[in-house]
Amino acid sequence: MIKAIRGTRDILPPETGLWNFVESAVRDVFRAYNFQEIRTPIFESTELFARGVGEETDIVSKEMYTWEDRGRAESDKGQSLTLRPEATAGIVRAYIEHKLWDRGLNKLYLIGPMFRRERPQKGRYRQFYQIDAEVIGPPSSGSDSAARDAEVIEMLATLLDRLGITGWNLQLNSVGCPNDRDQFNAALRKALEPVVAKMCVDCQRRAVTNPLRVFDCKVPEDEPIIEKLPRISQFLDEPCRKHFEEVQEILKSVGVPFILNDRLVRGLDYYTRTAFEFTHGALGAQNAILGGGRYDGLSESLGGPPAPGIGFAIGEDRLVMSLQEAAESVMKKPDVYVAPLGAGMNRDAARLARELRRHDLIVDLGDENFRLKKSFEAATRAGAKYILIVGENEVKADAFALKNLATGAQVSVPRGELAQRIQETL
RNA sequence: GUGGGAAUAGCUCAACUGGCAGAGCACCGGACUGUGGCUCCGACGGUUGCGGGUUCGAUUCCCGUUUCCCACCCCA
């Protein structure tokens, strides 16, 4: 048997109902903040991600699906392509390619699959889905304003509330500008030097490869040491500190609760200043439901003009996982099940179903070979509110037996009144 | 990429120390010819993830492999 490959999966009904529920809530909420949809290719030049996400990140160095695409002719050179591992780089590429700065401030969102070759586990797949949004534009459009950071974060709080996700946590930090981070890194290395030998093996490795990651350590014995390490907050320059304070002021003003966490570091190289993460307890080790931050230098590093931006990515798989509601409750059920009864009745049933569907009713249709009992069972299983019997007697009278499956009430309704009759009691 | 656990019918799970592979639910049919849910009866359903090995005999023990789960790493 041919099976879905490692780390990929089929999402089947009724679970797809939950996905649709999430996505339509997302579109509703984002619309209220004047975000518009963008769709970018699923594969891009490898170079885009190498430069955008950062050569040194895990994503680029070991998790990308990359292949050499062949040239069109013998003499033509192929090029290295990569399935997108995240959305921001592609969106910024499109921003540069289509000179979107002409439009001033761009508020864009994208929903779609991303690809990373990681070891799968719960809430982590090799093809996974992200809901991504970006605010990006020339500095003159106010794209670097703390107001945008706060707006984006507040929008996310609204979305989670709207979806009925309770118990989320917002963690907030500023990772400063690149200059701040260089100084901080240097200070961190210096501070680690005398104490690193006493720390866990993971931390000893991190101290060399990526000192920031020491803050992620979960070993209790290392905690006293980590407590005394310098923090990024001590290295923010004046503009960065001001910016971060304003983000916090606005969030307080609109009533979005947050927890300052100066250990929060994000895994992609391009992040600057505001960094945030929403977590949810029900997700196990993969508790990050969404993460985001500011990337003021990304456009330039991709060869574009200055275009400060802030964005986030929601892990849609994880978001769906943390929903309380069962898929059942958000699924749309048929309004009516049309049950043809007896030879030749398929034709009349099809005509009736067509009429009812044109009235925006959800209509399921049986088969004339079914015995009535079977039609009733099928209608009940589909969750239909009504069953409409199309038999010889009904066709002759041009009035049809309409039965409410919940109450058992049954009436004979003339053809012309059917749609209205079904609609008015929904 | 590293470490641990698991894999048996569509689903949830049994099967004693190595001895005929089972149950519930679901599905299909009947009781019941144009009126569902309940009940009863029946049928269907399996290369025990895959490949080797040990054995008279392997779902069971051993080795390999694949996938999932948990943790690490990292991230959404």
PDB file of N, CA, C and O (backbone and C1' of nucleotides) in Angstrom, chain A residues 6-7 58 116 118-119 122 124 130 206 213 266-267 288-289 318 371 376 380-381 393-394 403 405 410, chain B residues 1-4 27-37 67-76:
ATOM      1  N   ARG A   6       6.407  10.152   5.511  1.00  0.00           N
ATOM      2  CA  ARG A   6       6.764  10.583   6.861  1.00  0.00           C
ATOM      3  C   ARG A   6       6.594  12.084   7.041  1.00  0.00           C
ATOM      4  O   ARG A   6       7.105  12.877   6.247  1.00  0.00           O
ATOM      5  N   GLY A   7       5.871  12.440   8.096  1.00  0.00           N
ATOM      6  CA  GLY A   7       5.729  13.853   8.406  1.00  0.00           C
ATOM      7  C   GLY A   7       4.642  14.564   7.618  1.00  0.00           C
ATOM      8  O   GLY A   7       4.426  15.749   7.826  1.00  0.00           O
ATOM      9  N   ASP A  58      19.010  26.681  11.985  1.00  0.00           N
ATOM     10  CA  ASP A  58      18.754  25.255  11.777  1.00  0.00           C
ATOM     11  C   ASP A  58      17.909  25.035  10.538  1.00  0.00           C
ATOM     12  O   ASP A  58      18.087  24.075   9.803  1.00  0.00           O
ATOM     13  N   ARG A 116       9.451  21.645   6.341  1.00  0.00           N
ATOM     14  CA  ARG A 116      10.743  21.554   7.021  1.00  0.00           C
ATOM     15  C   ARG A 116      11.021  20.093   7.314  1.00  0.00           C
ATOM     16  O   ARG A 116      10.163  19.368   7.811  1.00  0.00           O
ATOM     17  N   GLU A 118      12.150  18.075   9.602  1.00  0.00           N
ATOM     18  CA  GLU A 118      12.473  17.806  10.998  1.00  0.00           C
ATOM     19  C   GLU A 118      11.944  16.444  11.367  1.00  0.00           C
ATOM     20  O   GLU A 118      11.120  15.874  10.668  1.00  0.00           O
ATOM     21  N   ARG A 119      12.362  15.953  12.498  1.00  0.00           N
ATOM     22  CA  ARG A 119      11.799  14.690  12.969  1.00  0.00           C
ATOM     23  C   ARG A 119      10.378  14.949  13.459  1.00  0.00           C
ATOM     24  O   ARG A 119      10.161  15.758  14.348  1.00  0.00           O
ATOM     25  N   LYS A 122       4.281  15.053  17.843  1.00  0.00           N
ATOM     26  CA  LYS A 122       2.961  15.670  17.948  1.00  0.00           C
ATOM     27  C   LYS A 122       3.059  17.168  17.723  1.00  0.00           C
ATOM     28  O   LYS A 122       3.889  17.844  18.326  1.00  0.00           O
ATOM     29  N   ARG A 124       4.117  18.606  15.182  1.00  0.00           N
ATOM     30  CA  ARG A 124       5.215  18.993  14.300  1.00  0.00           C
ATOM     31  C   ARG A 124       5.255  18.077  13.092  1.00  0.00           C
ATOM     32  O   ARG A 124       5.418  16.868  13.228  1.00  0.00           O
ATOM     33  N   GLN A 130       0.775  27.256   7.978  1.00  0.00           N
ATOM     34  CA  GLN A 130       0.915  28.484   8.729  1.00  0.00           C
ATOM     35  C   GLN A 130      -0.083  29.525   8.244  1.00  0.00           C
ATOM     36  O   GLN A 130      -0.418  29.591   7.070  1.00  0.00           O
ATOM     37  N   ARG A 206      25.784  24.872  23.688  1.00  0.00           N
ATOM     38  CA  ARG A 206      25.159  26.129  23.284  1.00  0.00           C
ATOM     39  C   ARG A 206      26.101  27.317  23.454  1.00  0.00           C
ATOM     40  O   ARG A 206      26.116  28.225  22.627  1.00  0.00           O
ATOM     41  N   ARG A 213      20.849  30.633  23.257  1.00  0.00           N
ATOM     42  CA  ARG A 213      20.028  29.452  23.531  1.00  0.00           C
ATOM     43  C   ARG A 213      20.189  28.944  24.961  1.00  0.00           C
ATOM     44  O   ARG A 213      19.383  28.135  25.416  1.00  0.00           O
ATOM     45  N   ARG A 266      14.197  34.388  19.333  1.00  0.00           N
ATOM     46  CA  ARG A 266      13.573  33.706  18.215  1.00  0.00           C
ATOM     47  C   ARG A 266      14.633  33.082  17.318  1.00  0.00           C
ATOM     48  O   ARG A 266      15.770  33.512  17.286  1.00  0.00           O
ATOM     49  N   GLY A 267      14.223  32.059  16.605  1.00  0.00           N
ATOM     50  CA  GLY A 267      15.204  31.230  15.924  1.00  0.00           C
ATOM     51  C   GLY A 267      15.628  31.690  14.548  1.00  0.00           C
ATOM     52  O   GLY A 267      16.491  31.085  13.931  1.00  0.00           O
ATOM     53  N   ALA A 288       4.389  26.270  21.510  1.00  0.00           N
ATOM     54  CA  ALA A 288       4.288  27.552  20.817  1.00  0.00           C
ATOM     55  C   ALA A 288       3.223  27.465  19.742  1.00  0.00           C
ATOM     56  O   ALA A 288       3.329  26.709  18.789  1.00  0.00           O
ATOM     57  N   ILE A 289       2.161  28.231  19.947  1.00  0.00           N
ATOM     58  CA  ILE A 289       1.051  28.178  19.015  1.00  0.00           C
ATOM     59  C   ILE A 289       1.277  29.186  17.891  1.00  0.00           C
ATOM     60  O   ILE A 289       0.837  28.992  16.774  1.00  0.00           O
ATOM     61  N   ARG A 318      -1.288  23.319  15.078  1.00  0.00           N
ATOM     62  CA  ARG A 318      -1.325  23.407  16.542  1.00  0.00           C
ATOM     63  C   ARG A 318      -2.533  24.193  17.034  1.00  0.00           C
ATOM     64  O   ARG A 318      -3.105  23.879  18.079  1.00  0.00           O
ATOM     65  N   ARG A 371     -34.300   1.440  -0.354  1.00  0.00           N
ATOM     66  CA  ARG A 371     -35.586   1.314   0.334  1.00  0.00           C
ATOM     67  C   ARG A 371     -35.704   2.500   1.282  1.00  0.00           C
ATOM     68  O   ARG A 371     -34.722   3.094   1.706  1.00  0.00           O
ATOM     69  N   PHE A 376     -33.818   6.853   5.121  1.00  0.00           N
ATOM     70  CA  PHE A 376     -33.928   7.469   6.442  1.00  0.00           C
ATOM     71  C   PHE A 376     -32.619   7.347   7.219  1.00  0.00           C
ATOM     72  O   PHE A 376     -32.183   8.289   7.874  1.00  0.00           O
ATOM     73  N   THR A 380     -30.309  10.436   8.409  1.00  0.00           N
ATOM     74  CA  THR A 380     -29.973  10.608   9.818  1.00  0.00           C
ATOM     75  C   THR A 380     -28.459  10.669  10.001  1.00  0.00           C
ATOM     76  O   THR A 380     -27.934  11.503  10.732  1.00  0.00           O
ATOM     77  N   ARG A 381     -27.765   9.784   9.295  1.00  0.00           N
ATOM     78  CA  ARG A 381     -26.300   9.757   9.424  1.00  0.00           C
ATOM     79  C   ARG A 381     -25.688  11.064   8.922  1.00  0.00           C
ATOM     80  O   ARG A 381     -24.716  11.564   9.482  1.00  0.00           O
ATOM     81  N   ASN A 393     -46.604   8.818  -5.794  1.00  0.00           N
ATOM     82  CA  ASN A 393     -47.766   9.580  -5.320  1.00  0.00           C
ATOM     83  C   ASN A 393     -47.471  11.072  -5.278  1.00  0.00           C
ATOM     84  O   ASN A 393     -48.295  11.894  -5.699  1.00  0.00           O
ATOM     85  N   GLU A 394     -46.275  11.393  -4.769  1.00  0.00           N
ATOM     86  CA  GLU A 394     -45.894  12.797  -4.634  1.00  0.00           C
ATOM     87  C   GLU A 394     -45.786  13.470  -5.995  1.00  0.00           C
ATOM     88  O   GLU A 394     -46.275  14.583  -6.189  1.00  0.00           O
ATOM     89  N   LYS A 403     -40.478  15.590   6.027  1.00  0.00           N
ATOM     90  CA  LYS A 403     -40.525  15.159   7.422  1.00  0.00           C
ATOM     91  C   LYS A 403     -39.351  15.732   8.201  1.00  0.00           C
ATOM     92  O   LYS A 403     -38.203  15.636   7.768  1.00  0.00           O
ATOM     93  N   LEU A 405     -36.760  15.379  10.820  1.00  0.00           N
ATOM     94  CA  LEU A 405     -36.169  14.168  11.388  1.00  0.00           C
ATOM     95  C   LEU A 405     -36.025  14.240  12.902  1.00  0.00           C
ATOM     96  O   LEU A 405     -35.963  13.210  13.572  1.00  0.00           O
ATOM     97  N   GLN A 410     -44.544  15.425   9.983  1.00  0.00           N
ATOM     98  CA  GLN A 410     -44.506  15.260   8.538  1.00  0.00           C
ATOM     99  C   GLN A 410     -45.681  15.962   7.892  1.00  0.00           C
ATOM    100  O   GLN A 410     -46.818  15.848   8.350  1.00  0.00           O
TER     101      GLN A 410
ATOM    102  P     G B   1      18.058  11.623   9.781  1.00  0.00           P
ATOM    103  O5'   G B   1      18.952  11.775  11.089  1.00  0.00           O
ATOM    104  C5'   G B   1      20.353  11.813  10.970  1.00  0.00           C
ATOM    105  C4'   G B   1      20.918  12.409  12.233  1.00  0.00           C
ATOM    106  C3'   G B   1      20.542  11.690  13.520  1.00  0.00           C
ATOM    107  O3'   G B   1      21.337  10.546  13.730  1.00  0.00           O
ATOM    108  C1'   G B   1      20.256  14.029  13.812  1.00  0.00           C
ATOM    109  P     U B   2      20.675   9.238  14.442  1.00  0.00           P
ATOM    110  O5'   U B   2      20.705   9.646  15.976  1.00  0.00           O
ATOM    111  C5'   U B   2      21.944   9.938  16.613  1.00  0.00           C
ATOM    112  C4'   U B   2      21.716  10.220  18.074  1.00  0.00           C
ATOM    113  C3'   U B   2      20.805   9.223  18.787  1.00  0.00           C
ATOM    114  O3'   U B   2      21.498   8.057  19.197  1.00  0.00           O
ATOM    115  C1'   U B   2      20.141  11.423  19.322  1.00  0.00           C
ATOM    116  P     G B   3      20.691   6.651  19.292  1.00  0.00           P
ATOM    117  O5'   G B   3      19.819   6.836  20.611  1.00  0.00           O
ATOM    118  C5'   G B   3      20.449   6.842  21.884  1.00  0.00           C
ATOM    119  C4'   G B   3      19.447   7.160  22.961  1.00  0.00           C
ATOM    120  C3'   G B   3      18.238   6.232  23.035  1.00  0.00           C
ATOM    121  O3'   G B   3      18.503   5.008  23.689  1.00  0.00           O
ATOM    122  C1'   G B   3      17.519   8.472  23.172  1.00  0.00           C
ATOM    123  P     G B   4      17.659   3.697  23.292  1.00  0.00           P
ATOM    124  O5'   G B   4      16.231   3.960  23.935  1.00  0.00           O
ATOM    125  C5'   G B   4      15.999   3.717  25.311  1.00  0.00           C
ATOM    126  C4'   G B   4      14.630   4.191  25.716  1.00  0.00           C
ATOM    127  C3'   G B   4      13.454   3.399  25.156  1.00  0.00           C
ATOM    128  O3'   G B   4      13.205   2.190  25.857  1.00  0.00           O
ATOM    129  C1'   G B   4      13.031   5.700  24.890  1.00  0.00           C
ATOM    130  P     C B  27     -22.744   2.352  10.947  1.00  0.00           P
ATOM    131  O5'   C B  27     -22.114   1.528   9.732  1.00  0.00           O
ATOM    132  C5'   C B  27     -21.247   2.156   8.806  1.00  0.00           C
ATOM    133  C4'   C B  27     -20.702   1.129   7.832  1.00  0.00           C
ATOM    134  C3'   C B  27     -21.765   0.264   7.160  1.00  0.00           C
ATOM    135  O3'   C B  27     -22.332   0.904   6.035  1.00  0.00           O
ATOM    136  C1'   C B  27     -20.037  -1.117   7.992  1.00  0.00           C
ATOM    137  P     C B  28     -23.866   0.769   5.752  1.00  0.00           P
ATOM    138  O5'   C B  28     -23.985  -0.707   5.154  1.00  0.00           O
ATOM    139  C5'   C B  28     -23.392  -1.042   3.918  1.00  0.00           C
ATOM    140  C4'   C B  28     -23.536  -2.512   3.639  1.00  0.00           C
ATOM    141  C3'   C B  28     -24.944  -3.079   3.803  1.00  0.00           C
ATOM    142  O3'   C B  28     -25.772  -2.821   2.691  1.00  0.00           O
ATOM    143  C1'   C B  28     -23.420  -4.497   4.899  1.00  0.00           C
ATOM    144  P     G B  29     -27.350  -2.678   2.925  1.00  0.00           P
ATOM    145  O5'   G B  29     -27.808  -4.171   3.243  1.00  0.00           O
ATOM    146  C5'   G B  29     -27.772  -5.165   2.225  1.00  0.00           C
ATOM    147  C4'   G B  29     -28.122  -6.510   2.783  1.00  0.00           C
ATOM    148  C3'   G B  29     -29.486  -6.634   3.454  1.00  0.00           C
ATOM    149  O3'   G B  29     -30.551  -6.750   2.528  1.00  0.00           O
ATOM    150  C1'   G B  29     -27.858  -7.697   4.789  1.00  0.00           C
ATOM    151  P     G B  30     -31.996  -6.244   2.945  1.00  0.00           P
ATOM    152  O5'   G B  30     -32.460  -7.306   4.029  1.00  0.00           O
ATOM    153  C5'   G B  30     -32.763  -8.642   3.641  1.00  0.00           C
ATOM    154  C4'   G B  30     -33.038  -9.498   4.846  1.00  0.00           C
ATOM    155  C3'   G B  30     -34.233  -9.107   5.709  1.00  0.00           C
ATOM    156  O3'   G B  30     -35.461  -9.522   5.151  1.00  0.00           O
ATOM    157  C1'   G B  30     -32.385  -9.616   7.097  1.00  0.00           C
ATOM    158  P     A B  31     -36.807  -8.721   5.473  1.00  0.00           P
ATOM    159  O5'   A B  31     -37.069  -9.112   7.000  1.00  0.00           O
ATOM    160  C5'   A B  31     -37.353 -10.461   7.360  1.00  0.00           C
ATOM    161  C4'   A B  31     -37.522 -10.566   8.845  1.00  0.00           C
ATOM    162  C3'   A B  31     -38.563  -9.617   9.444  1.00  0.00           C
ATOM    163  O3'   A B  31     -39.858 -10.140   9.306  1.00  0.00           O
ATOM    164  C1'   A B  31     -36.587  -9.578  10.743  1.00  0.00           C
ATOM    165  P     C B  32     -41.116  -9.171   9.485  1.00  0.00           P
ATOM    166  O5'   C B  32     -40.876  -8.034   8.425  1.00  0.00           O
ATOM    167  C5'   C B  32     -41.946  -7.159   8.057  1.00  0.00           C
ATOM    168  C4'   C B  32     -41.416  -5.802   7.687  1.00  0.00           C
ATOM    169  C3'   C B  32     -40.241  -5.837   6.707  1.00  0.00           C
ATOM    170  O3'   C B  32     -40.338  -4.714   5.832  1.00  0.00           O
ATOM    171  C1'   C B  32     -39.598  -4.708   8.665  1.00  0.00           C
ATOM    172  P     U B  33     -41.642  -4.536   4.877  1.00  0.00           P
ATOM    173  O5'   U B  33     -41.165  -4.993   3.431  1.00  0.00           O
ATOM    174  C5'   U B  33     -39.984  -4.455   2.825  1.00  0.00           C
ATOM    175  C4'   U B  33     -40.358  -3.893   1.474  1.00  0.00           C
ATOM    176  C3'   U B  33     -41.307  -2.699   1.554  1.00  0.00           C
ATOM    177  O3'   U B  33     -40.829  -1.656   0.726  1.00  0.00           O
ATOM    178  C1'   U B  33     -42.245  -4.411   0.193  1.00  0.00           C
ATOM    179  P     G B  34     -39.960  -0.654   1.553  1.00  0.00           P
ATOM    180  O5'   G B  34     -41.065   0.370   1.968  1.00  0.00           O
ATOM    181  C5'   G B  34     -41.313   1.499   1.226  1.00  0.00           C
ATOM    182  C4'   G B  34     -42.028   2.503   2.072  1.00  0.00           C
ATOM    183  C3'   G B  34     -43.293   1.988   2.762  1.00  0.00           C
ATOM    184  O3'   G B  34     -43.450   2.677   4.005  1.00  0.00           O
ATOM    185  C1'   G B  34     -43.832   3.764   1.314  1.00  0.00           C
ATOM    186  P     U B  35     -43.459   1.848   5.441  1.00  0.00           P
ATOM    187  O5'   U B  35     -42.493   2.699   6.369  1.00  0.00           O
ATOM    188  C5'   U B  35     -41.070   2.586   6.216  1.00  0.00           C
ATOM    189  C4'   U B  35     -40.415   3.700   7.012  1.00  0.00           C
ATOM    190  C3'   U B  35     -40.994   3.874   8.411  1.00  0.00           C
ATOM    191  O3'   U B  35     -39.964   4.279   9.287  1.00  0.00           O
ATOM    192  C1'   U B  35     -41.284   5.869   7.182  1.00  0.00           C
ATOM    193  P     G B  36     -39.258   3.219  10.268  1.00  0.00           P
ATOM    194  O5'   G B  36     -37.832   3.858  10.494  1.00  0.00           O
ATOM    195  C5'   G B  36     -36.774   3.567   9.578  1.00  0.00           C
ATOM    196  C4'   G B  36     -35.547   4.331   9.986  1.00  0.00           C
ATOM    197  C3'   G B  36     -35.255   4.274  11.485  1.00  0.00           C
ATOM    198  O3'   G B  36     -34.456   3.146  11.769  1.00  0.00           O
ATOM    199  C1'   G B  36     -35.131   6.509  10.719  1.00  0.00           C
ATOM    200  P     G B  37     -34.479   2.467  13.225  1.00  0.00           P
ATOM    201  O5'   G B  37     -33.542   3.422  14.064  1.00  0.00           O
ATOM    202  C5'   G B  37     -32.182   3.685  13.691  1.00  0.00           C
ATOM    203  C4'   G B  37     -31.636   4.698  14.663  1.00  0.00           C
ATOM    204  C3'   G B  37     -31.800   4.254  16.108  1.00  0.00           C
ATOM    205  O3'   G B  37     -30.651   4.551  16.868  1.00  0.00           O
ATOM    206  C1'   G B  37     -32.915   6.314  15.738  1.00  0.00           C
ATOM    207  P     U B  67       9.935   6.442   7.741  1.00  0.00           P
ATOM    208  O5'   U B  67       8.553   6.401   8.531  1.00  0.00           O
ATOM    209  C5'   U B  67       7.328   6.463   7.817  1.00  0.00           C
ATOM    210  C4'   U B  67       6.187   6.090   8.720  1.00  0.00           C
ATOM    211  C3'   U B  67       6.020   6.943   9.971  1.00  0.00           C
ATOM    212  O3'   U B  67       5.328   8.138   9.707  1.00  0.00           O
ATOM    213  C1'   U B  67       5.886   4.661  10.561  1.00  0.00           C
ATOM    214  P     C B  68       5.566   9.412  10.634  1.00  0.00           P
ATOM    215  O5'   C B  68       4.744   9.097  11.968  1.00  0.00           O
ATOM    216  C5'   C B  68       3.331   9.053  11.955  1.00  0.00           C
ATOM    217  C4'   C B  68       2.826   8.450  13.234  1.00  0.00           C
ATOM    218  C3'   C B  68       3.195   9.190  14.510  1.00  0.00           C
ATOM    219  O3'   C B  68       2.313  10.261  14.776  1.00  0.00           O
ATOM    220  C1'   C B  68       3.622   6.887  14.789  1.00  0.00           C
ATOM    221  P     C B  69       2.818  11.510  15.643  1.00  0.00           P
ATOM    222  O5'   C B  69       2.995  10.904  17.110  1.00  0.00           O
ATOM    223  C5'   C B  69       1.859  10.558  17.883  1.00  0.00           C
ATOM    224  C4'   C B  69       2.289   9.952  19.195  1.00  0.00           C
ATOM    225  C3'   C B  69       3.234  10.799  20.031  1.00  0.00           C
ATOM    226  O3'   C B  69       2.558  11.800  20.767  1.00  0.00           O
ATOM    227  C1'   C B  69       4.033   8.588  19.963  1.00  0.00           C
ATOM    228  P     C B  70       3.304  13.161  21.137  1.00  0.00           P
ATOM    229  O5'   C B  70       4.396  12.703  22.210  1.00  0.00           O
ATOM    230  C5'   C B  70       4.002  12.243  23.483  1.00  0.00           C
ATOM    231  C4'   C B  70       5.209  11.880  24.305  1.00  0.00           C
ATOM    232  C3'   C B  70       6.334  12.905  24.343  1.00  0.00           C
ATOM    233  O3'   C B  70       6.066  13.985  25.216  1.00  0.00           O
ATOM    234  C1'   C B  70       7.253  10.765  24.008  1.00  0.00           C
ATOM    235  P     A B  71       6.666  15.418  24.903  1.00  0.00           P
ATOM    236  O5'   A B  71       8.237  15.223  25.156  1.00  0.00           O
ATOM    237  C5'   A B  71       8.722  15.098  26.469  1.00  0.00           C
ATOM    238  C4'   A B  71      10.177  14.702  26.462  1.00  0.00           C
ATOM    239  C3'   A B  71      11.153  15.653  25.795  1.00  0.00           C
ATOM    240  O3'   A B  71      11.445  16.798  26.576  1.00  0.00           O
ATOM    241  C1'   A B  71      11.675  13.455  25.173  1.00  0.00           C
ATOM    242  P     C B  72      11.851  18.131  25.847  1.00  0.00           P
ATOM    243  O5'   C B  72      13.274  17.783  25.239  1.00  0.00           O
ATOM    244  C5'   C B  72      14.390  17.543  26.083  1.00  0.00           C
ATOM    245  C4'   C B  72      15.603  17.158  25.278  1.00  0.00           C
ATOM    246  C3'   C B  72      16.116  18.204  24.306  1.00  0.00           C
ATOM    247  O3'   C B  72      16.859  19.220  24.951  1.00  0.00           O
ATOM    248  C1'   C B  72      16.150  16.080  23.282  1.00  0.00           C
ATOM    249  P     C B  73      16.667  20.713  24.500  1.00  0.00           P
ATOM    250  O5'   C B  73      17.156  20.685  22.991  1.00  0.00           O
ATOM    251  C5'   C B  73      18.539  20.547  22.683  1.00  0.00           C
ATOM    252  C4'   C B  73      18.724  20.425  21.203  1.00  0.00           C
ATOM    253  C3'   C B  73      18.145  21.572  20.373  1.00  0.00           C
ATOM    254  O3'   C B  73      19.008  22.697  20.336  1.00  0.00           O
ATOM    255  C1'   C B  73      17.502  19.514  19.416  1.00  0.00           C
ATOM    256  P     C B  74      18.434  24.105  20.754  1.00  0.00           P
ATOM    257  O5'   C B  74      17.375  24.408  19.608  1.00  0.00           O
ATOM    258  C5'   C B  74      17.827  24.764  18.306  1.00  0.00           C
ATOM    259  C4'   C B  74      16.766  24.491  17.286  1.00  0.00           C
ATOM    260  C3'   C B  74      15.590  25.456  17.244  1.00  0.00           C
ATOM    261  O3'   C B  74      15.917  26.664  16.586  1.00  0.00           O
ATOM    262  C1'   C B  74      14.799  23.245  17.083  1.00  0.00           C
ATOM    263  P     C B  75      15.084  27.973  16.872  1.00  0.00           P
ATOM    264  O5'   C B  75      13.624  27.552  16.441  1.00  0.00           O
ATOM    265  C5'   C B  75      13.059  28.062  15.257  1.00  0.00           C
ATOM    266  C4'   C B  75      11.883  27.238  14.845  1.00  0.00           C
ATOM    267  C3'   C B  75      10.528  27.862  15.094  1.00  0.00           C
ATOM    268  O3'   C B  75      10.173  28.741  14.056  1.00  0.00           O
ATOM    269  C1'   C B  75      10.518  25.620  15.836  1.00  0.00           C
ATOM    270  P     A B  76       9.185  29.970  14.376  1.00  0.00           P
ATOM    271  O5'   A B  76       7.759  29.283  14.271  1.00  0.00           O
ATOM    272  C5'   A B  76       6.599  30.090  14.176  1.00  0.00           C
ATOM    273  C4'   A B  76       5.417  29.248  14.562  1.00  0.00           C
ATOM    274  C3'   A B  76       5.655  28.440  15.822  1.00  0.00           C
ATOM    275  O3'   A B  76       5.326  29.182  16.960  1.00  0.00           O
ATOM    276  C1'   A B  76       4.798  27.041  14.110  1.00  0.00           C
TER     277        A B  76
END
